Every structure is written in C-alpha cells, then in structure tokens.
Amino acid sequence: MSVVPVENTKDQKPLGYPDAIDIPVLFRDSPGGRTRSEWRRKDHAAWTGTAFPSGDGWYLPTTTWRNILQAAVSVGRDISPWLDRPYYAMREIGARIAPLNAYLDLHEGRHLHEYNAGRRLTANVVLEQGTEASAFGAFSYRLGMTMAEWACRSLMGLGETWHIENSWPLGIRDPAAGTKPAKGQKNPRPDLWGRHHSEGRHWLIEAKGGDIRTGQLDHGWDQLLGGCTVLHPHGLDHRVVLCSTALKRGVGPRNDLFVIIRHEHHPGTQGGSLSSTSGDGTSPAEGQSAEELLDEDDTGGSLLDVARSQMLTYLALSALEASAFSRLRLVPVARDRGGRRPTAGPLTLMEDDEATRERRAALHRREASPNDASARATGLDSFLTGRIPHTEVTLGMSRRLYATCAELFRADREIAERTPGLRAEDRATDIEEEEREERSAVARREYRERQEEARPIVRRRLREVFVASHDQPWEHRLTDTPRFTLNPAALEATTPETYLAVDADDLFPH
C-alpha cells in the first residue's frame, strides 16, 4: 500500500534545531533490493507520529543528531562483561559514537515539508578515500545497529531493545543456543528484540548497514525467519523488522543515507503457551515511554527494564567518579518535565523545555550561588552528568534512577559471583577452545537463569530504592558533591530520567 504525499503539514513548525537532520525512510512488506535514486524523490510523505505507519511507502522524518547519539549508546546491551571493570563502559560508549563522528557528514537537501531541516547525512571524504574494506565493514555494523535502534524506538515507539544472543522475550530458551549447527546447516538468528507496548506484541529486529546489496537483505530476512522458528512453537504474536541503513562510500548529493524497513506480522495462536505480556509493570500507552510511568509502576517491572537499559551509562558515571571526579557535574532539569515533540523523537530537547529554562532563569536571579538544595526548592531536579572521554557527548541521569541502577548493579554482581566461569579471568585456559566456549555458554545461561529467579525480589528492592531516593541529597550517594552547572554550553536533551548533551561546535565540521 502506498502513502499519500503530504506537501505541507500545517500543525508542525519547522524543526529549527542546530542538529536537525532529515532521513528518508522506505517501508515495505515484500522483498526488494536496494533502491537507486528513489530516496531523492519529491513525494516522500510527512512523518507525523511515533507509531508504526498505517501504509508502506517513502517518508521523510526529521530527527536530531542528539537522538541518533542516544540510539548509539542505548542499542542492545549486556553489562555482565563490565561488572568488574566499570571503566570499560566509558570506552564502549566511545567506541559506539566514534565511528559515526569519524565517517559521517552533512549536506543540504530539499525541504519537502515545513518541518524538514533541509540537511541530510552522507559519507565524508575520509570514509570514501581513507578506509579499507574491513574498516568500512566495522563502521557499517555500528551504523546499522544505531539506525535500527533509532528507527524502531524514535520513529515507531518500540521499548528497550535487547540482544538476541543474551536473551529472548519472556525467557524463551533458544534450542540452538550454545550449540554448533550440524555440518552444512545454519541456525540464523536476528540481532535484537523489543516489546512494543501500544501494539501489544514483541518485535524481532535485524540490522544491516553500509553499501546494502540484495544478498545482504535476503540473508537478513533469513535471520529473522530463523528467530520466528524459536517463537512460533510458543504461539507468540510478533512482528519481524529488517532495518537496512544504506550508505555508499562515495561523497556527494546523490549518496544520502537512507533507511529501508521491510516488515511482517506473525499473529500468535490462541493456544500458545506464553502470554504476550509479562505482567511485571504498567504498559505505556501510545506516545508514552516506560520512563514516563515509573511513578505508577508499583510492581517495579518496568523500573527493572529501564534501569537495566541504562546500566552502561550508570557504569560510565560511576567510573568517572572513581577516576576523575572533576568531570562530573550536577545539571538542573524541571521535575515536571515532559511535552516531548513526536517529530523530534523520544528526547525532550531543551529548546522545547520551557519549564526548565524558566526555572533555571529564576534560580540564576537569586543572590546566593545556586546548588542542589536551592534547585530543588525551585522545582528543579539535579541530574548527575559526565562528559564521556574522547567524545563530545555528556550523559547523565536523575538521582532516583542512579540509585536504582546502583542497587541493580549490586544484585547482578552478587549473582555473577555465584556463577563460576562467567568472568573471563575465571575461565580455564588449558583446555581446547571449543570446550572453553561451551563452558562460557553454560555459565552465561546459568547467570541468566539466576537473574530470572531473583527477578521478583530485585523488582521490589528497586522500587523501594527508587521511591526512597526521590529527595535524597547527592552527598548520600556520592563520596563528594560535584560542581553545580546552571547553564551548560551545549545542546541538551532529556528523557524523564536521563540526560544527553552535545557541544554544538563539535557536531560537524564546516
């Protein structure tokens, strides 16, 4: 089904953010190779919501570089490798962001709709002339994963994503996990899964990136169908999404980055053995994120998922505290924050956060130097933030999410200590590689099983910590109080419980 182009969308104002970017997106429900020049056509429809589209065809949504950076940091995660070495979390975040900064650039594009920015992403000259095939392959992987996360979450309202290698929806066990396929056979699996709450179903997602060819698309679809073979016996209603981010190495206006999304719905069976909902927490309505409903999440189920999705950022902040405390800052954000703009993604950009700007100005007019206590009295909450080394990105989170992540870290650490062979340094080195891999797979499976066993207790404890830390001074949580920064010189954005900022001067070279 094709969509009707919308030349002008009167209820949307132009997204005049300094980092606004237009990204052509093609939805289709049938096979097809990479398109050629269609992403520069004039009839791309307007993107007006944050749900799966009702019709296939070309769209031209506008997003921001801040949303793309958030996707790079948040896509899929398994924090067990960093349990004993949190400082590696900073490096992992840097490794996700650096390829995007190194090889992407901006150039002008057409304003097809009033909200469009008139800028598109493309390859830069370094990618075209200064990378070998293997380097381009590594960049393509990171680009594909980042843009799949962006498309599924920012555009279509999916919840947190998880790597299939580490877990499956509702604790389903992959019969092929930890085993080698028989000779001449394969066990293809997709990259990610997530839960779309307003749709009421799970998604399986395969990400591809780079100079996409038809063979890659076919292989990606096979990986998704391989995932379906795991879910079908359980009668689980699910959607499969192949998200391909196309970008050639050539520089020029005919090489815009664009995204192709092929999708298919697999209805569940009434006699299925698993429910499509976990029942752990409150399900967000359309347009809402899990973070927006944490105050209503009495069971702690959604809180556990949100905290686990932010563990990489938590570990980076805790490592910054231990290694170089001067890098941490407290940044005030309005407590009743909200009013997100669907066309800009799940982030509330500070340019649109009038409550925070007004309260910061009121705090600035006070005679005394502003601090955490005076900020709270003005209706502001102080987020703990830290600049990630060797990047232009600052990440942060609220005091109650930080406290919740700290409690979850302790719980995971206790489970890891009771799981022999989970840590790399505890694995035997005097055995064959195949046996070592098998033991590692067994240890990781035991770790996951123990996490699930402890889930009810952990949920209750996280909920208690989340509530108790609402007004707790940062001195109770940290060894010292970071400096208070009233007006960071950066492009800022928040979710209800997290913070992201980027220095405008470091966005793209002029």
Coordinates of C-alpha atoms in Angstrom, one line a residue:
M1 CA 0.0 0.0 0.0
S2 CA 1.4 3.4 -0.9
V3 CA 1.0 6.5 1.2
V4 CA -0.4 9.8 0.1
P5 CA 2.3 12.5 0.0
V6 CA 1.8 15.5 2.3
E7 CA 3.4 18.6 0.9
N8 CA 2.7 20.8 3.9
T9 CA 1.9 19.8 7.5
K10 CA 0.3 22.9 9.0
D11 CA 0.3 21.7 12.6
Q12 CA 4.0 21.3 12.7
K13 CA 6.5 24.1 12.8
P14 CA 10.0 23.8 11.2
L15 CA 12.4 21.9 13.4
G16 CA 15.0 24.6 13.5
Y17 CA 17.3 22.8 15.8
P18 CA 21.0 23.2 15.1
D19 CA 21.5 19.4 14.8
A20 CA 18.2 18.6 12.9
I21 CA 18.6 16.1 10.1
D22 CA 16.2 14.6 7.5
I23 CA 16.4 10.9 7.0
P24 CA 14.5 9.2 4.1
V25 CA 12.8 6.0 5.2
L26 CA 11.1 3.4 3.0
F27 CA 8.6 0.9 4.5
R28 CA 7.7 -2.2 2.5
D29 CA 6.2 -5.6 3.3
S30 CA 7.6 -7.6 0.4
P31 CA 11.1 -8.5 -0.9
G32 CA 13.2 -5.9 -2.8
G33 CA 16.7 -4.9 -3.4
R34 CA 18.4 -1.6 -2.6
T35 CA 16.6 1.3 -4.3
R36 CA 18.6 3.6 -6.5
S37 CA 17.6 7.3 -6.7
E38 CA 14.2 7.0 -5.1
W39 CA 15.2 8.5 -1.8
R40 CA 15.6 11.8 -3.5
R41 CA 12.1 11.8 -5.0
K42 CA 9.7 14.7 -4.3
D43 CA 6.8 12.6 -3.0
H44 CA 8.1 11.4 0.4
A45 CA 5.2 11.6 2.8
A46 CA 5.3 13.6 6.0
W47 CA 6.0 11.7 9.2
T48 CA 3.6 12.9 11.9
G49 CA 3.6 10.3 14.7
T50 CA 5.6 7.9 16.8
A51 CA 3.9 4.6 15.9
F52 CA 4.2 2.0 13.1
P53 CA 2.8 3.6 9.9
S54 CA -0.5 2.5 8.5
G55 CA 0.8 2.4 5.0
D56 CA 4.0 1.5 3.2
G57 CA 6.0 3.9 1.0
W58 CA 8.6 6.7 1.4
Y59 CA 8.6 9.1 4.3
L60 CA 10.8 11.9 5.3
P61 CA 11.0 12.3 9.1
T62 CA 13.2 14.9 10.7
T63 CA 15.3 13.9 13.7
T64 CA 18.3 15.3 15.6
W65 CA 21.9 14.2 16.0
R66 CA 21.1 14.0 19.7
N67 CA 18.5 11.3 19.0
I68 CA 21.0 9.4 16.9
L69 CA 23.7 9.6 19.6
Q70 CA 21.1 8.3 22.1
A71 CA 20.4 5.4 19.8
A72 CA 24.1 4.6 19.5
V73 CA 24.5 4.5 23.3
S74 CA 21.3 2.6 24.1
V75 CA 21.1 -0.1 21.4
G76 CA 21.0 -3.6 23.0
R77 CA 23.1 -4.3 26.0
D78 CA 24.6 -6.9 28.3
I79 CA 26.5 -5.4 31.1
S80 CA 27.9 -8.6 32.6
P81 CA 31.4 -8.1 31.0
W82 CA 31.7 -4.7 32.8
L83 CA 30.6 -5.9 36.2
D84 CA 34.2 -5.9 37.5
R85 CA 35.6 -3.2 35.3
P86 CA 33.1 -0.3 35.0
Y87 CA 35.7 2.0 33.4
Y88 CA 35.4 -0.1 30.2
A89 CA 31.8 1.2 29.9
M90 CA 33.2 4.6 29.1
R91 CA 35.3 3.1 26.3
E92 CA 32.4 1.1 25.0
I93 CA 30.3 4.2 24.7
G94 CA 33.1 6.0 23.0
A95 CA 33.5 3.0 20.6
R96 CA 29.9 3.3 19.6
I97 CA 30.0 7.1 19.0
A98 CA 33.4 7.5 17.4
P99 CA 32.7 5.7 14.0
L100 CA 29.7 8.0 13.5
N101 CA 31.7 11.1 14.1
A102 CA 34.6 9.8 12.0
Y103 CA 32.8 8.9 8.8
L104 CA 29.5 10.9 8.5
D105 CA 28.9 14.4 7.3
L106 CA 26.0 16.7 6.4
H107 CA 25.0 18.3 3.2
E108 CA 22.0 20.3 2.1
G109 CA 18.7 18.7 1.0
R110 CA 15.3 19.7 -0.1
H111 CA 12.6 20.9 2.3
L112 CA 9.7 18.6 1.2
H113 CA 7.6 19.6 4.3
E114 CA 7.6 22.6 6.6
Y115 CA 9.2 20.7 9.5
N116 CA 12.1 19.4 7.5
A117 CA 15.6 20.7 8.3
G118 CA 17.0 20.7 4.8
R119 CA 20.1 18.7 5.8
R120 CA 20.9 15.0 5.2
L121 CA 23.6 12.7 6.3
T122 CA 26.2 11.4 3.9
A123 CA 29.6 9.8 3.9
N124 CA 32.6 12.1 4.3
V125 CA 35.8 12.1 2.4
V126 CA 37.7 10.0 5.0
L127 CA 35.2 7.2 4.5
E128 CA 35.5 7.4 0.7
Q129 CA 39.3 7.7 0.4
G130 CA 40.8 6.8 3.8
T131 CA 39.3 3.5 4.8
E132 CA 39.9 -0.1 3.6
A133 CA 37.1 -2.6 3.2
S134 CA 37.5 -4.1 6.7
A135 CA 37.2 -0.7 8.3
F136 CA 34.2 0.1 6.2
G137 CA 32.7 -3.2 7.4
A138 CA 33.2 -2.3 11.0
F139 CA 31.6 1.1 10.5
S140 CA 28.7 -0.5 8.6
Y141 CA 27.9 -2.7 11.6
R142 CA 27.8 0.2 14.1
L143 CA 25.9 2.4 11.6
G144 CA 23.3 -0.4 11.1
M145 CA 22.8 -1.1 14.8
T146 CA 22.5 2.6 15.6
M147 CA 20.0 3.4 12.9
A148 CA 17.9 0.3 13.6
E149 CA 17.6 1.4 17.2
W150 CA 16.8 5.0 16.1
A151 CA 14.1 3.8 13.6
C152 CA 12.4 1.3 15.9
R153 CA 12.4 3.5 19.0
S154 CA 12.4 7.1 17.9
L155 CA 10.1 6.6 14.9
M156 CA 7.9 3.7 15.8
G157 CA 7.7 3.8 19.6
L158 CA 9.4 0.4 20.5
G159 CA 10.5 -0.1 24.0
E160 CA 14.0 -1.0 25.2
T161 CA 16.0 -3.4 22.9
W162 CA 18.0 -6.4 23.8
H163 CA 20.5 -8.6 22.0
I164 CA 19.1 -11.9 21.0
E165 CA 22.4 -13.5 21.9
N166 CA 21.8 -12.8 25.5
S167 CA 18.1 -13.2 26.0
W168 CA 14.7 -13.9 24.3
P169 CA 11.3 -12.5 25.0
L170 CA 9.6 -13.9 28.1
G171 CA 12.5 -16.1 29.0
I172 CA 12.1 -18.3 25.9
R173 CA 15.0 -20.6 25.5
D174 CA 16.6 -20.9 22.1
P175 CA 17.1 -24.6 21.4
A176 CA 20.2 -23.8 19.4
A177 CA 21.8 -21.5 22.0
G178 CA 25.3 -22.6 22.9
T179 CA 25.4 -25.3 20.3
K180 CA 27.1 -25.6 16.9
P181 CA 24.9 -26.3 13.9
A182 CA 25.2 -29.6 12.1
K183 CA 27.6 -29.7 9.2
G184 CA 26.1 -28.0 6.2
Q185 CA 23.3 -26.4 8.3
K186 CA 22.9 -23.0 10.0
N187 CA 20.9 -21.5 12.8
P188 CA 20.3 -17.9 11.6
R189 CA 19.1 -15.5 14.2
P190 CA 18.3 -11.7 14.2
D191 CA 20.2 -9.1 16.2
L192 CA 17.6 -7.6 18.6
W193 CA 14.2 -8.0 20.2
G194 CA 12.0 -5.5 21.9
R195 CA 8.4 -5.0 23.2
H196 CA 6.1 -2.6 21.5
H197 CA 3.6 -1.9 24.3
S198 CA 0.9 0.0 22.3
E199 CA 0.9 -2.7 19.7
G200 CA 0.9 -5.4 22.3
R201 CA 3.5 -7.5 20.6
H202 CA 7.2 -8.3 20.6
W203 CA 9.5 -7.4 17.7
L204 CA 12.4 -9.2 16.2
I205 CA 14.9 -6.9 14.5
E206 CA 17.8 -7.5 12.2
A207 CA 20.1 -4.6 11.4
K208 CA 22.2 -4.1 8.3
G209 CA 24.3 -1.1 7.3
G210 CA 26.6 0.2 4.6
D211 CA 26.5 -0.4 0.8
I212 CA 23.5 -2.7 1.1
R213 CA 23.1 -5.4 -1.6
T214 CA 20.2 -7.7 -2.4
G215 CA 22.1 -10.7 -1.0
Q216 CA 22.5 -9.0 2.4
L217 CA 18.8 -8.2 2.5
D218 CA 17.9 -11.8 1.8
H219 CA 20.3 -13.0 4.4
G220 CA 18.9 -10.6 6.9
W221 CA 15.4 -11.8 6.2
D222 CA 16.5 -15.4 6.7
Q223 CA 17.9 -14.4 10.1
L224 CA 14.5 -13.0 11.1
L225 CA 12.7 -16.1 9.9
G226 CA 15.2 -18.2 12.0
G227 CA 14.1 -16.2 15.0
C228 CA 10.5 -16.9 14.2
T229 CA 11.2 -20.6 14.4
V230 CA 12.0 -20.1 18.1
L231 CA 8.9 -18.1 18.8
H232 CA 6.3 -19.9 16.7
P233 CA 6.1 -23.0 19.0
H234 CA 5.0 -20.7 21.8
G235 CA 2.3 -19.0 19.9
L236 CA 3.7 -15.6 20.5
D237 CA 2.3 -12.7 18.5
H238 CA 5.3 -10.8 17.0
R239 CA 6.5 -8.5 14.2
V240 CA 9.7 -9.0 12.3
V241 CA 11.6 -5.9 11.1
L242 CA 14.6 -5.8 8.7
C243 CA 16.1 -2.4 9.1
S244 CA 18.8 -1.6 6.5
T245 CA 20.7 1.6 6.5
A246 CA 22.1 2.3 3.1
L247 CA 25.2 4.4 2.6
K248 CA 27.9 4.1 -0.1
R249 CA 31.5 5.3 0.4
G250 CA 31.1 8.0 -2.3
V251 CA 30.8 11.6 -1.3
G252 CA 28.1 13.8 -2.9
P253 CA 24.5 14.8 -3.0
R254 CA 23.4 11.5 -4.7
N255 CA 24.6 9.5 -1.7
D256 CA 22.3 10.4 1.1
L257 CA 22.0 8.0 4.0
F258 CA 18.5 6.4 3.9
V259 CA 16.8 3.5 5.7
I260 CA 14.8 0.6 4.2
I261 CA 12.4 -1.2 6.6
R262 CA 10.8 -4.5 5.5
H263 CA 8.3 -5.9 7.9
E264 CA 5.9 -8.7 8.5
H265 CA 3.4 -9.5 11.2
H266 CA 3.2 -13.1 12.6
P267 CA -0.1 -13.5 14.6
G268 CA 0.1 -15.6 17.7
T269 CA -2.1 -18.7 18.3
Q270 CA -4.8 -18.8 20.9
G271 CA -3.4 -22.0 22.3
G272 CA 0.1 -20.6 22.7
S273 CA 1.9 -21.5 25.8
L274 CA 3.1 -17.9 26.6
S275 CA 1.2 -14.7 27.1
S276 CA 2.3 -11.7 25.0
T277 CA 2.5 -9.6 28.2
S278 CA 4.8 -10.1 31.1
G279 CA 2.5 -8.6 33.7
D280 CA 5.5 -7.1 35.5
G281 CA 4.6 -3.5 35.3
T282 CA 2.4 -0.8 33.7
S283 CA 2.3 -0.8 29.9
P284 CA 2.8 2.6 28.4
A285 CA 0.1 3.9 26.1
E286 CA 0.8 5.1 22.6
G287 CA 3.2 8.0 22.7
Q288 CA 4.4 7.3 26.2
S289 CA 7.7 5.7 27.2
A290 CA 8.2 3.4 30.2
E291 CA 10.1 6.2 32.0
E292 CA 7.0 8.4 32.0
L293 CA 5.1 5.9 34.0
L294 CA 7.6 4.8 36.6
D295 CA 5.8 6.6 39.4
E296 CA 2.8 4.3 38.6
D297 CA 4.8 1.1 38.4
D298 CA 4.0 -0.4 41.7
T299 CA 5.5 -3.8 40.9
G300 CA 8.9 -2.5 39.7
G301 CA 8.8 -4.5 36.5
S302 CA 9.1 -1.5 34.1
L303 CA 11.6 0.1 36.5
L304 CA 13.8 -3.0 36.3
D305 CA 13.7 -2.9 32.5
V306 CA 14.5 0.9 32.4
A307 CA 17.3 0.5 34.9
R308 CA 18.9 -2.4 33.0
S309 CA 18.7 -0.4 29.8
Q310 CA 20.7 2.4 31.4
M311 CA 23.4 0.3 33.1
L312 CA 26.0 1.2 30.6
T313 CA 25.6 4.9 31.3
Y314 CA 25.4 4.2 35.1
L315 CA 28.7 2.3 35.0
A316 CA 30.3 5.1 33.0
L317 CA 29.2 7.7 35.5
S318 CA 30.4 5.6 38.4
A319 CA 33.8 5.1 36.7
L320 CA 34.1 8.9 36.1
E321 CA 33.5 9.4 39.8
A322 CA 36.3 7.0 40.7
S323 CA 38.8 8.1 38.1
A324 CA 38.4 11.8 37.7
F325 CA 35.7 13.4 39.9
S326 CA 36.1 16.8 38.4
R327 CA 34.4 15.5 35.2
L328 CA 31.1 15.1 36.9
R329 CA 28.5 17.9 37.1
L330 CA 25.0 18.4 38.5
V331 CA 22.7 19.9 35.9
P332 CA 19.2 21.1 36.9
V333 CA 16.1 19.9 35.0
A334 CA 12.5 20.7 35.7
R335 CA 10.8 18.0 37.8
D336 CA 7.5 18.1 35.8
R337 CA 9.4 17.7 32.6
G338 CA 7.6 16.5 29.5
G339 CA 6.0 17.9 26.4
R340 CA 8.1 15.9 24.0
R341 CA 7.8 16.5 20.3
P342 CA 7.0 13.4 18.4
T343 CA 8.7 14.6 15.2
A344 CA 12.0 15.0 17.2
G345 CA 11.9 11.5 18.8
P346 CA 11.7 10.4 22.4
L347 CA 14.1 13.1 23.7
T348 CA 12.7 16.3 25.1
L349 CA 15.1 18.9 23.6
M350 CA 16.0 21.8 25.9
E351 CA 14.9 24.2 23.2
D352 CA 11.3 23.0 23.8
D353 CA 11.6 22.6 27.6
E354 CA 10.2 25.9 28.7
A355 CA 9.7 24.9 32.3
T356 CA 13.4 24.1 32.7
R357 CA 14.5 27.3 31.1
E358 CA 12.2 29.5 33.2
R359 CA 13.2 27.8 36.4
R360 CA 16.9 28.0 35.6
A361 CA 16.5 31.7 35.0
A362 CA 14.7 32.2 38.3
L363 CA 17.4 30.3 40.1
H364 CA 20.1 32.4 38.4
R365 CA 18.4 35.6 39.6
R366 CA 18.8 34.6 43.2
E367 CA 21.6 36.3 45.2
A368 CA 23.1 33.1 46.6
S369 CA 25.1 30.7 44.4
P370 CA 22.8 28.0 43.1
N371 CA 23.2 24.5 44.4
D372 CA 21.3 21.2 44.6
A373 CA 19.2 22.3 47.5
S374 CA 18.2 25.6 46.0
A375 CA 17.4 23.9 42.7
R376 CA 15.0 21.5 44.5
A377 CA 13.3 24.5 46.1
T378 CA 12.8 26.0 42.7
G379 CA 11.2 22.8 41.2
L380 CA 14.3 21.6 39.6
D381 CA 15.9 18.1 40.0
S382 CA 19.7 17.9 39.7
F383 CA 20.9 15.2 37.2
L384 CA 24.3 13.7 37.6
T385 CA 26.2 14.1 34.3
G386 CA 29.6 13.4 33.0
R387 CA 31.4 14.0 29.7
I388 CA 32.4 10.7 28.1
P389 CA 36.2 10.9 27.5
H390 CA 37.3 11.4 23.9
T391 CA 33.8 12.3 22.7
E392 CA 31.7 15.4 22.5
V393 CA 28.8 13.7 24.4
T394 CA 27.7 14.3 28.0
L395 CA 25.4 11.6 29.6
G396 CA 23.5 11.7 32.8
M397 CA 20.6 10.5 34.9
S398 CA 18.3 11.5 37.7
R399 CA 19.2 10.8 41.3
R400 CA 16.5 8.2 41.7
L401 CA 17.5 6.3 38.5
Y402 CA 21.1 6.5 39.6
A403 CA 20.3 5.0 42.9
T404 CA 18.1 2.3 41.3
C405 CA 20.9 1.4 38.9
A406 CA 23.4 1.2 41.8
E407 CA 21.1 -1.3 43.5
L408 CA 20.6 -3.4 40.3
F409 CA 24.4 -3.4 39.9
R410 CA 24.8 -4.9 43.3
A411 CA 22.2 -7.5 42.6
D412 CA 23.8 -8.5 39.3
R413 CA 27.3 -8.5 40.9
E414 CA 26.1 -10.9 43.6
I415 CA 24.7 -13.3 41.0
A416 CA 27.9 -13.1 38.9
E417 CA 30.0 -14.0 41.9
R418 CA 27.9 -17.1 42.4
T419 CA 28.3 -18.2 38.8
P420 CA 31.6 -19.9 38.2
G421 CA 33.3 -19.2 34.9
L422 CA 31.2 -16.2 34.0
R423 CA 34.1 -13.8 34.2
A424 CA 36.8 -14.1 31.6
E425 CA 39.6 -14.2 34.2
D426 CA 38.0 -17.2 35.9
R427 CA 37.8 -19.3 32.8
A428 CA 40.3 -22.2 32.3
T429 CA 42.9 -21.5 29.7
D430 CA 44.5 -25.0 29.5
I431 CA 41.6 -26.6 27.5
E432 CA 40.6 -26.6 23.9
E433 CA 38.8 -23.5 22.5
E434 CA 35.6 -25.4 21.7
E435 CA 35.3 -26.7 25.3
R436 CA 36.1 -23.2 26.6
E437 CA 33.3 -21.7 24.5
E438 CA 30.9 -24.4 25.7
R439 CA 31.7 -23.7 29.4
S440 CA 31.3 -20.0 28.8
A441 CA 27.9 -20.5 27.2
V442 CA 26.8 -22.7 30.2
A443 CA 28.0 -20.0 32.7
R444 CA 26.1 -17.3 30.9
R445 CA 23.0 -19.4 30.7
E446 CA 23.2 -20.1 34.5
Y447 CA 23.7 -16.3 35.1
R448 CA 20.5 -15.5 33.1
E449 CA 18.5 -18.2 34.9
R450 CA 19.6 -16.9 38.3
Q451 CA 18.7 -13.4 37.2
E452 CA 15.2 -14.6 36.4
E453 CA 14.9 -16.4 39.7
A454 CA 15.9 -13.3 41.6
R455 CA 13.6 -11.0 39.5
P456 CA 10.7 -10.7 41.9
I457 CA 12.9 -9.8 44.9
V458 CA 15.0 -7.4 42.8
R459 CA 11.9 -5.7 41.5
R460 CA 10.6 -5.0 45.0
R461 CA 14.0 -3.8 46.1
L462 CA 14.5 -1.5 43.1
R463 CA 11.0 0.0 43.7
E464 CA 11.9 0.7 47.4
V465 CA 15.2 2.4 46.4
F466 CA 13.5 4.4 43.6
V467 CA 11.0 5.9 46.0
A468 CA 13.3 6.4 48.9
S469 CA 15.9 8.3 46.8
H470 CA 13.5 10.9 45.3
D471 CA 14.7 13.8 47.5
Q472 CA 17.9 12.2 48.8
P473 CA 20.8 14.7 48.6
W474 CA 23.6 13.6 46.3
E475 CA 26.0 13.6 49.2
H476 CA 24.3 10.5 50.5
R477 CA 25.1 8.7 47.2
L478 CA 28.5 10.0 46.2
T479 CA 31.8 10.5 48.0
D480 CA 31.7 14.2 47.3
T481 CA 29.3 16.7 45.7
P482 CA 30.0 17.6 42.0
R483 CA 30.0 21.2 40.9
F484 CA 26.6 22.6 40.0
T485 CA 26.3 23.8 36.4
L486 CA 23.3 26.1 35.8
N487 CA 23.5 26.6 32.1
P488 CA 25.7 24.1 30.3
A489 CA 27.1 25.5 27.0
A490 CA 25.7 22.6 24.9
L491 CA 22.7 21.3 23.0
E492 CA 20.8 19.5 25.8
A493 CA 18.1 16.9 25.8
T494 CA 16.3 14.7 28.4
T495 CA 14.0 11.9 28.9
P496 CA 12.1 11.8 32.2
E497 CA 15.1 10.2 33.9
T498 CA 18.1 10.6 31.6
Y499 CA 20.2 13.4 30.1
L500 CA 22.2 13.9 27.0
A501 CA 24.1 16.9 25.7
V502 CA 26.5 17.6 22.8
D503 CA 28.8 20.5 22.2
A504 CA 27.4 22.4 19.2
D505 CA 30.9 23.3 18.0
D506 CA 31.8 19.6 17.7
L507 CA 28.8 18.5 15.7
F508 CA 30.1 18.5 12.1
P509 CA 33.0 20.5 10.5
H510 CA 32.0 23.5 8.5

